[in-house]
Structure formats: structure tokens, C-alpha cells
CSV table of C-alpha atoms (C1' of nucleotides) in Angstrom, one decimal:
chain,number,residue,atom,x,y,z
A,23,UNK,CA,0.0,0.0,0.0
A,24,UNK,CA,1.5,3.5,-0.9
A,25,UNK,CA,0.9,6.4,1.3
A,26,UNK,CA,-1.1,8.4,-1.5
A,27,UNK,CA,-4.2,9.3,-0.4
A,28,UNK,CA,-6.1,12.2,0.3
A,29,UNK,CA,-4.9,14.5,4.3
A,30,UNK,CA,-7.7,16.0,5.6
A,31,UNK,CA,-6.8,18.1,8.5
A,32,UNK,CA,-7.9,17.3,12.2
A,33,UNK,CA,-10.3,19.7,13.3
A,34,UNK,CA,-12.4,19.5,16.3
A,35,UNK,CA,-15.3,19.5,14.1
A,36,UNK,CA,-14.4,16.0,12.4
A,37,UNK,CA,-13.4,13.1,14.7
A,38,UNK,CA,-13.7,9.9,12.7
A,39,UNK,CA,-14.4,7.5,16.1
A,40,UNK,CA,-17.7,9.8,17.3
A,41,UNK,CA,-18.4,9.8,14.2
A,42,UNK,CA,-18.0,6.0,12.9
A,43,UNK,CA,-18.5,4.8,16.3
A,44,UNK,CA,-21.7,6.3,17.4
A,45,UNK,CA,-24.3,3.8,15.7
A,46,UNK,CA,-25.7,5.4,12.6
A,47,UNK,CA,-23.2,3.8,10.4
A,48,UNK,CA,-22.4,-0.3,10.3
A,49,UNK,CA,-19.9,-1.1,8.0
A,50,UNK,CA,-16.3,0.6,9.1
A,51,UNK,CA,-14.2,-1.7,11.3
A,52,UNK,CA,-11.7,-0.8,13.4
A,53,UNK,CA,-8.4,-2.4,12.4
A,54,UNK,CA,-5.6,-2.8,15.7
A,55,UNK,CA,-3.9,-0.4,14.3
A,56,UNK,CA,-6.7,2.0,15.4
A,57,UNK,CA,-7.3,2.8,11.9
A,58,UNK,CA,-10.4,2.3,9.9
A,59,UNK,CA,-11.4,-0.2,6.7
A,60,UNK,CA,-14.7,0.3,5.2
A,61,UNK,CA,-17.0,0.4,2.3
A,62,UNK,CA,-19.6,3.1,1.7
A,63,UNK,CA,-21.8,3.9,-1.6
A,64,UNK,CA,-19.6,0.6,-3.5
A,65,UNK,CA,-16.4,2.2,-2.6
A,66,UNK,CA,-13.9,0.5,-0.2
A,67,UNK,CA,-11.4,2.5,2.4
A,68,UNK,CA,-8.7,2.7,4.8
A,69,UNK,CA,-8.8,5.6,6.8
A,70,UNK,CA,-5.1,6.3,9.1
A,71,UNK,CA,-6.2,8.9,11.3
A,72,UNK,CA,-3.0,10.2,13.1
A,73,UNK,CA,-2.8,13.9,15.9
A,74,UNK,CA,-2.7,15.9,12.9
A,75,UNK,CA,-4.6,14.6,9.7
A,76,UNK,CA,-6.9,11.7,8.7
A,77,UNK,CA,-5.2,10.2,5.8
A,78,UNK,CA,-7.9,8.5,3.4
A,79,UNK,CA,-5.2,6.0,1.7
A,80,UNK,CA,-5.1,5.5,-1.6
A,81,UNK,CA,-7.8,7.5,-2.7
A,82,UNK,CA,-7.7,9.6,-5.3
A,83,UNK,CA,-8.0,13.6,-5.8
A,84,UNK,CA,-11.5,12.8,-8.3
A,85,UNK,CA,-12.9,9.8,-6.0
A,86,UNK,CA,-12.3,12.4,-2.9
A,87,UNK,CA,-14.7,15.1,-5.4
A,88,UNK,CA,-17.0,12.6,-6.4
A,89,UNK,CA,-17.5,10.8,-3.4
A,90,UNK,CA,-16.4,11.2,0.6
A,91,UNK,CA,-16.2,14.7,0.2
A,92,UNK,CA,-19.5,14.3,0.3
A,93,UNK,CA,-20.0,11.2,2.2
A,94,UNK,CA,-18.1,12.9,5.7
A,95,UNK,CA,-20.5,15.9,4.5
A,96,UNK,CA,-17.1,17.9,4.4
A,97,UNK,CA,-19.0,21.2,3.2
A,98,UNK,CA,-21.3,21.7,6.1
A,99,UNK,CA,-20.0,23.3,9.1
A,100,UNK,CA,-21.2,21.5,11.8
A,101,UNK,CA,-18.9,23.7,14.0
A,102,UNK,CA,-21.1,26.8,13.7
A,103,UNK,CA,-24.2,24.1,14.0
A,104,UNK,CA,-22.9,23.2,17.6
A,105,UNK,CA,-22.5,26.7,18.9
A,106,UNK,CA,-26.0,27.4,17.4
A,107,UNK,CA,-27.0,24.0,19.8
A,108,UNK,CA,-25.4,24.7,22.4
A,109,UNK,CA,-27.3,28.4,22.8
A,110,UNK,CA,-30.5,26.2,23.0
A,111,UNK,CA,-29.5,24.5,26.8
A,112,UNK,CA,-27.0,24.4,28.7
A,113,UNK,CA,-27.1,20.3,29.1
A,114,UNK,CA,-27.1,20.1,25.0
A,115,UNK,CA,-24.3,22.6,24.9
A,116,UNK,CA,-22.3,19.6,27.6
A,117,UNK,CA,-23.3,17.1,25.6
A,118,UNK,CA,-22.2,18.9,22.2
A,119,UNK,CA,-18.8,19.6,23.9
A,120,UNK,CA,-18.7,16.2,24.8
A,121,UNK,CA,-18.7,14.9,21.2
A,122,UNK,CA,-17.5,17.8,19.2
A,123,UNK,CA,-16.4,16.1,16.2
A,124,UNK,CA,-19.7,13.8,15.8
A,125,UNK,CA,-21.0,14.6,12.0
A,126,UNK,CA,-23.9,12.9,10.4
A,127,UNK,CA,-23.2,11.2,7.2
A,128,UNK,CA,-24.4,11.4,3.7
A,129,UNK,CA,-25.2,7.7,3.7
A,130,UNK,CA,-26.8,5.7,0.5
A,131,UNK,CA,-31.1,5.8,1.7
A,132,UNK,CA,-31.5,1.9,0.7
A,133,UNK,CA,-28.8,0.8,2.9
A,134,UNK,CA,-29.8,3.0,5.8
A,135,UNK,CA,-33.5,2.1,5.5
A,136,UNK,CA,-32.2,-1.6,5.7
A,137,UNK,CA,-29.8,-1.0,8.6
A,138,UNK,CA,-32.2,0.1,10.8
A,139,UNK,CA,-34.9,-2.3,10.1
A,140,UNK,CA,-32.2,-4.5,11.0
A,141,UNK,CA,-31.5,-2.5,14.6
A,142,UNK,CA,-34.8,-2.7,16.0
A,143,UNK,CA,-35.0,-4.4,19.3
A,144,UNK,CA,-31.3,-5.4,18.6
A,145,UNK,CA,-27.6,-4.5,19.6
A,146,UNK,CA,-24.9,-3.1,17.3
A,147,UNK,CA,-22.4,-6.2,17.2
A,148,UNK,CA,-25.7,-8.1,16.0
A,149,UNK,CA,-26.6,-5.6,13.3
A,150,UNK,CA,-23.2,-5.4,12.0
A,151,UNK,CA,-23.2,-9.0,11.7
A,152,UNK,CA,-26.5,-9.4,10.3
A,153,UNK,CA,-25.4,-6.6,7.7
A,154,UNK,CA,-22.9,-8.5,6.8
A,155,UNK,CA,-24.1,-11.5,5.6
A,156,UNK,CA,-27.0,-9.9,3.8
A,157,UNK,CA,-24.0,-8.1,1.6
A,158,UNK,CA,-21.6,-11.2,1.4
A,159,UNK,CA,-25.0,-13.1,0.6
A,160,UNK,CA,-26.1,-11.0,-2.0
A,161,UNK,CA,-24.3,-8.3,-2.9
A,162,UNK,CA,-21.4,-7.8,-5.6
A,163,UNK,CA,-18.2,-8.9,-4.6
A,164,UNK,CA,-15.6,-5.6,-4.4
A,165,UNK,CA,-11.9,-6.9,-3.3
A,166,UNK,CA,-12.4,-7.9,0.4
A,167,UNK,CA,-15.9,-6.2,0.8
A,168,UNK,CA,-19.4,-6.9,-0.8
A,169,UNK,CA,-21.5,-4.4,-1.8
A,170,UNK,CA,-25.0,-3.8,-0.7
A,171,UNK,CA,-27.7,-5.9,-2.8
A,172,UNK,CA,-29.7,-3.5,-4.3
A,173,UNK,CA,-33.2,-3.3,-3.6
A,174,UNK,CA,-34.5,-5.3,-6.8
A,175,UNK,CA,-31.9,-7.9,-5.7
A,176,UNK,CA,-33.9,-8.7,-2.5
A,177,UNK,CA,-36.9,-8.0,-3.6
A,178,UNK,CA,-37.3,-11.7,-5.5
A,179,UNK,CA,-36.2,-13.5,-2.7
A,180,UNK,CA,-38.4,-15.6,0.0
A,181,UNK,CA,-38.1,-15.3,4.0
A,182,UNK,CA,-36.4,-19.0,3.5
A,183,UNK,CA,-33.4,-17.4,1.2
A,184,UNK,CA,-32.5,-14.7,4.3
A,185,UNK,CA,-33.0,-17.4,6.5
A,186,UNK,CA,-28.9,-17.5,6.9
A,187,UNK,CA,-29.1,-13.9,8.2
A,188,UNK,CA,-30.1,-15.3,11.2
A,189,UNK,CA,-32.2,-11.9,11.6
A,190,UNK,CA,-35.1,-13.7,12.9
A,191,UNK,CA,-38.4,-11.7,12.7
A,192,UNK,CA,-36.9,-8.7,10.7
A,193,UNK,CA,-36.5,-10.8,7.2
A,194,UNK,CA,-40.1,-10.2,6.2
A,195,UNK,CA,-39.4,-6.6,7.4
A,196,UNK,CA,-36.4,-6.5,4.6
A,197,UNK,CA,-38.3,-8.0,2.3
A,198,UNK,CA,-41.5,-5.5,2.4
A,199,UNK,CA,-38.8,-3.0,1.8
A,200,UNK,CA,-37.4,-4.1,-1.2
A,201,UNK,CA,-40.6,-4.9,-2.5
A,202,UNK,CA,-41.9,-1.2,-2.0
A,203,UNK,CA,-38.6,0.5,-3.2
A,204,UNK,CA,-38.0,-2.0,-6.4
A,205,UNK,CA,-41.5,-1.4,-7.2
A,206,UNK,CA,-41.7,2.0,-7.1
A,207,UNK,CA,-43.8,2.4,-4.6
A,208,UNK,CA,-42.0,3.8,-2.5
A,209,UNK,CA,-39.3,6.1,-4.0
A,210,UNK,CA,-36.7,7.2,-1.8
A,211,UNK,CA,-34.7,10.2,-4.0
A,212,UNK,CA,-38.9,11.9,-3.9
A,213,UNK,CA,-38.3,11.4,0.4
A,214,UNK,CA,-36.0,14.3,0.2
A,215,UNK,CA,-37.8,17.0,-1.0
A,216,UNK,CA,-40.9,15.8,0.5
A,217,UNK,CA,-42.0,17.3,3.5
A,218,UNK,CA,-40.7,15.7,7.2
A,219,UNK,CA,-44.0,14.1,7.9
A,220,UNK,CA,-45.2,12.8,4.1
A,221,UNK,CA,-41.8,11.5,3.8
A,222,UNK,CA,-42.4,10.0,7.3
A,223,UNK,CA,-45.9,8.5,6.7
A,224,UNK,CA,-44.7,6.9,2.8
A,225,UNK,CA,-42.0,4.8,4.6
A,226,UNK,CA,-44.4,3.8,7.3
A,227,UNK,CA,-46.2,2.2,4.8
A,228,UNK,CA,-43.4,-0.6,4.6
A,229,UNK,CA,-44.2,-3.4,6.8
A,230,UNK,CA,-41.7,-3.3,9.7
A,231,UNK,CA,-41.0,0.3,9.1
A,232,UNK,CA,-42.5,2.4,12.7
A,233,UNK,CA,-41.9,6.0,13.6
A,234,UNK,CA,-38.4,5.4,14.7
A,235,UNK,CA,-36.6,3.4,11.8
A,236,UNK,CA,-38.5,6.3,9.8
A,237,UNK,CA,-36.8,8.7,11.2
A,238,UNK,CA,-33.6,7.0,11.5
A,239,UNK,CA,-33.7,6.6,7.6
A,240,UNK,CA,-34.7,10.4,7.6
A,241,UNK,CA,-31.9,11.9,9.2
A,242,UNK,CA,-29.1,8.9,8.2
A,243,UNK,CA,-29.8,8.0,4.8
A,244,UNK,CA,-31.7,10.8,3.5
A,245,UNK,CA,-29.7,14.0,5.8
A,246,UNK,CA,-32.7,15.6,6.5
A,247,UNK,CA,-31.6,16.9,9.5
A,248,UNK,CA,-34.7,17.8,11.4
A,249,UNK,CA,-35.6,14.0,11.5
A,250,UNK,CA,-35.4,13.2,15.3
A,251,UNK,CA,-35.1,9.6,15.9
A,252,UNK,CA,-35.9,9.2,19.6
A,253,UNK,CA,-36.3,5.9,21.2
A,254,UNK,CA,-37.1,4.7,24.1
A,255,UNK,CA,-33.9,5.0,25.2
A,256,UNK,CA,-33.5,8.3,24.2
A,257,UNK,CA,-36.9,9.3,25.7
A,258,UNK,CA,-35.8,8.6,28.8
A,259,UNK,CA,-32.7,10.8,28.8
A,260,UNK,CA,-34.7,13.4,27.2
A,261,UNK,CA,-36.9,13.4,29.9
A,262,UNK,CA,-34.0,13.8,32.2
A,263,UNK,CA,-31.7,16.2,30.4
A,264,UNK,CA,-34.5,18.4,28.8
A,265,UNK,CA,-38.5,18.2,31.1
A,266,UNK,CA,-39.4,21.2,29.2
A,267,UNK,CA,-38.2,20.9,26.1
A,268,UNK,CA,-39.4,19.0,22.6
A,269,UNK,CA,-37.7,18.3,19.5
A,270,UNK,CA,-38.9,20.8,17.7
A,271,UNK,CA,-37.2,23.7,20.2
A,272,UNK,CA,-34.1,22.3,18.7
A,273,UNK,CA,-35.1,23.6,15.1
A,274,UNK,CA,-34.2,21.9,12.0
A,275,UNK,CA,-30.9,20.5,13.6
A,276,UNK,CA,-32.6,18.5,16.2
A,277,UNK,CA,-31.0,15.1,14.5
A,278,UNK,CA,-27.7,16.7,15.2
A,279,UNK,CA,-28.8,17.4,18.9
A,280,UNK,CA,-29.9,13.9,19.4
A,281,UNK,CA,-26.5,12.5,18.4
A,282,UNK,CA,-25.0,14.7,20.8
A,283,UNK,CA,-27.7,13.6,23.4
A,284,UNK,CA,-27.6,10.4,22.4
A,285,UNK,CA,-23.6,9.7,23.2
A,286,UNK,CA,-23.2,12.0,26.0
A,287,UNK,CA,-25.9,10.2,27.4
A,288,UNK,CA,-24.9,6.8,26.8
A,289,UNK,CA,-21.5,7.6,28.6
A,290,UNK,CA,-22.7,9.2,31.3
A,291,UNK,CA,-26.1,6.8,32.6
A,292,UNK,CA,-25.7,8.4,35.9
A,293,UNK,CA,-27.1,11.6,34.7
A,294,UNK,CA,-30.6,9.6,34.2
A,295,UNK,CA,-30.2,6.8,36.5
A,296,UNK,CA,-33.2,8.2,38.3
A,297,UNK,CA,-35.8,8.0,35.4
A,298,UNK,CA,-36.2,4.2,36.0
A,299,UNK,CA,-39.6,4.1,33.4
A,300,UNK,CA,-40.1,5.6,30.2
A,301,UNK,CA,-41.6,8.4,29.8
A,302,UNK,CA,-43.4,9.9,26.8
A,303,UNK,CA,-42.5,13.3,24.8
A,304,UNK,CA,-45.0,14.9,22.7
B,20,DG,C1',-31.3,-19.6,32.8
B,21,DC,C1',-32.2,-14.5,32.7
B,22,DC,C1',-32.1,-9.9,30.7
B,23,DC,C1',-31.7,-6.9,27.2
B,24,DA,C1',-30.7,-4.8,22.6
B,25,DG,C1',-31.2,3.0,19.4
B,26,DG,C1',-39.0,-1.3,17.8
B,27,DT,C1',-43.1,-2.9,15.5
B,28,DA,C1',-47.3,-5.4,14.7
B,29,DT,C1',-51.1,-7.1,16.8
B,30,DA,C1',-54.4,-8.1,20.2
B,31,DA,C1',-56.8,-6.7,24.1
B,32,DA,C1',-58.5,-3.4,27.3
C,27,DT,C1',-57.1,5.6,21.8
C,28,DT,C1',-53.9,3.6,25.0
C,29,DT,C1',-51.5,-0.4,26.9
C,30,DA,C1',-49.6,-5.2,26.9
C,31,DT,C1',-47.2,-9.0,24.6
C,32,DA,C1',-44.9,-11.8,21.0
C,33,DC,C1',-41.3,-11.6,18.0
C,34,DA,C1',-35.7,-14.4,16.6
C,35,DT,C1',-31.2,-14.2,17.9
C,36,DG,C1',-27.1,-13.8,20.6
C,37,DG,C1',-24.0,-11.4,23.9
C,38,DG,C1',-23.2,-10.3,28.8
DNA sequence: GCCCAGGTATAAA
DNA sequence: TTTATACATGGG
């Protein structure tokens, strides 16, 4: 491997672990050496990120234009988002200083839809697995990766043929997916221009598809930032960190708050150990 | 064995 | 309209 690649400088607006680690992507692994192998929109890379720069190996000046530019969202400045946060509350402004380099990516909409169908009532080392078959299984071989099966792929197979998932209840799920995607029926590009709650109630319409894998296709597949995807995880934190406040008092960034919720929360469960029951947020 | 995992469909109250 | 339960699987 030759050390050409594309530097990007480390800013504390872009840290590849919050960013890869906190669960809205499922296919970048963490190599021992820290770095990070991965495919994303059928292209495979090795990220080296070092003090100074993250070093996207071997990729090219054109690939860089045409896709991870994009892809990390490298245009958006997500510092100036954070500040704008962080004048909302002062819990949200901890919890954005907590993860300062988290950034929501420009994923592909099939294989985020997908991805979270797979995370309901499930945990990340299971999803990443599950993911993984599903493209070794049926998606185009690319060096040491496969790429995701496309959405007509799946959409001719039975519940027996994803049987080797091993993603028990959520394979007829997959399938009404495909189904509505290959056949039209539901057409993801037409989700981002729609408006937040059409686009919302059109992939509700997918069997398996509730009001949180909607949103979590929303804000990580299709960017529209002022998807919220609470759970009931989240709601409980929320209930905690913010009594008076809903998702909408966070504006058209309130994905972006959630992610900073979301971790800070997650690493610090003392901060809502007392909310034992989950409570609901209009 | 038991509990839970960034939920959803379905039945029952 | 709101609340309870089953659902497949596997890691802790």
C-alpha cells in the first residue's frame, strides 16, 4: 500500500471515532492499528487517522470530489451548527462539547432504511453482523468487501433465502422493503424534498417500518436533519436532560442534537439513572 | 437460565 | 385511543 491518499486536517469539528462509532453507520471496522477499513456507496477505504490529519489511503483527488467529500459531509460546518445547539441549553451545549467532532453522514437511503430495520430491538455487534451476511450473501463482490444488494436484488427472494441472516423476525421486514422500493412504490430520492412528515408516513407504509426506523432513515440515509429519531432509550434521557423541552425547540438541527444527546448520554447513565420508566414526549 | 438490545405489529383493554 | 405482549437471535 503506498501512502497516496487524500490528508484532511484534524479539526475539532471531524473526529472519525464519534463519528463511525456512534451507531448510525455499520460497515467501518476498526483495524488494531486503530485505523479504519470500510465500504460506503460501493467504494472500499482505509482511513489512518494520526494527531494531525486523517489520511484517506489511496484515494484519489477525483474519488475524494465525487464521493467522501460528500459522504463525511465535508462542506457543512457543523462547527457553527454546535454553537447554534449549544445556545439552546446548557445540558445540550455539555453534551455537544462532549462529542465535538460527531457529524452525520451522507449515507446511501437503501442501505440506511435496511440498517435500521435490522437495529430494531437489537444490539450493534448483532446488526453489523447481520449486515454483513445480507451483503456477502447477496451483494457484488468488491476486493475484500461486498457491496449492498440492491433493492430489486432482495426483492425476489423468500423469508427462506435470508434465513442465513439469522435476523429472525426482521426478514419479512427486509423484504417488504425491497418490495416497495424496487417497485416504485416507495421512492426514496422523492423522500427528500418531500416534507418531514409525508416522507415519514410513505415509509411507514413498509411493513416493519415504525416511527423510529423512519426517522432514523430520515436523518441517516436521506440527511434531513430535522428527523429526530428518539427511542425509548432516548426518551428517557430526554426526559431527564431536557423536562421542558421537545424536538422541535431544537429547530431543523434536532438530529444533530440527538446524536450529541444520544452519546453523551450513553456515557454518562448516571445523569438519568433516576428516570427508571419511560416516559413519553410529545 | 435470565435480561436486554437505538422497535413494530397485533391483540386486548 | 392507549397499553400489553410476542417476536428471533445472541452477547453479557
Amino acid at each position: 500500500m503506498t501512502n497516496a491518499g487524500i490528508e484532511l486536517p484534524v479539526t475539532k469539528d471531524f473526529d472519525l471515532a464519534q463519528t463511525l462509532n456512534c451507531g448510525q453507520c455499520f460497515r467501518w471496522n476498526t483495524q488494531p492499528d486503530g485505523s479504519y477499513l470500510g465500504i460506503a456507496l460501493g467504494h472500499v477505504l482505509h482511513i489512518i487517522e494520526t494527531d494531525r490529519t486523517v489520511l484517506l489511503a489511496d484515494c484519489t483527488e477525483q474519488e475524494f470530489r465525487q464521493i467522501w467529500c460528500d459522504y463525511f459531509d465535508c462542506n457543512f460546518d457543523y462547527g457553527q451548527v454546535r454553537d447554534t445547539l449549544a445556545h439552546c441549553d446548557p445540558v445540550l451545549a455539555q453534551a455537544a462539547r462532549f462529542a465535538p467532532g460527531m457529524r452525520i453522514l451522507r449515507q446511501d437511503p437503501w442501505e440506511t432504511l435496511v440498517s435500521f430495520i435490522i437495529s430494531q430491538n437489537n444490539n450493534i455487534p448483532r446488526i453489523t453482523g447481520i449486515v454483513d451476511r445480507l451483503c456477502n450473501l447477496f451483494g457484488e463482490s468488491l476486493g475484500e468487501f461486498s457491496s449492498f444488494p440492491t433493492a430489486e436484488r432482495l426483492a425476489n427472494l423468500t423469508e427462506n433465502d435470508l434465513a442465513p441472516l439469522r435476523s429472525g423476525f426482521r426478514a419479512k421486514y427486509i423484504l417488504s422493503a425491497a418490495q416497495h422500493v424496487a417497485s416504485g412504490n416507495v421512492e426514496l430520492a422523492a423522500l427528500r424534498t418531500m416534507s418531514i412528515d409525508e416522507a415519514r408516513q410513505k415509509l411507514m407504509t413498509i411493513h416493519g417500518v415504525g416511527p423510529k426506523v423512519a426517522e432514523c432513515a430520515l436523518l441517516y440515509g436521506l440527511h434531513r436533519l430535522e428527523a429526530f429519531p428518539m427511542d425509548v432509550w432516548m426518551k428517557r434521557a430526554m426526559a431527564t436532560l431536557f423536562p421542558n423541552k421537545t424536538p422541535t425547540d431544537f429547530g431543523e438541527y434536532a438530529g444533530i442534537a440527538q446524536q450529541y444527546i444520544f452519546h453523551y448520554s450513553r456515557n454518562n447513565p448516571q445523569l438519568f439513572e433516576n428516570s427508571k420508566q419511560t416516559v413519553a414526549i410529545k
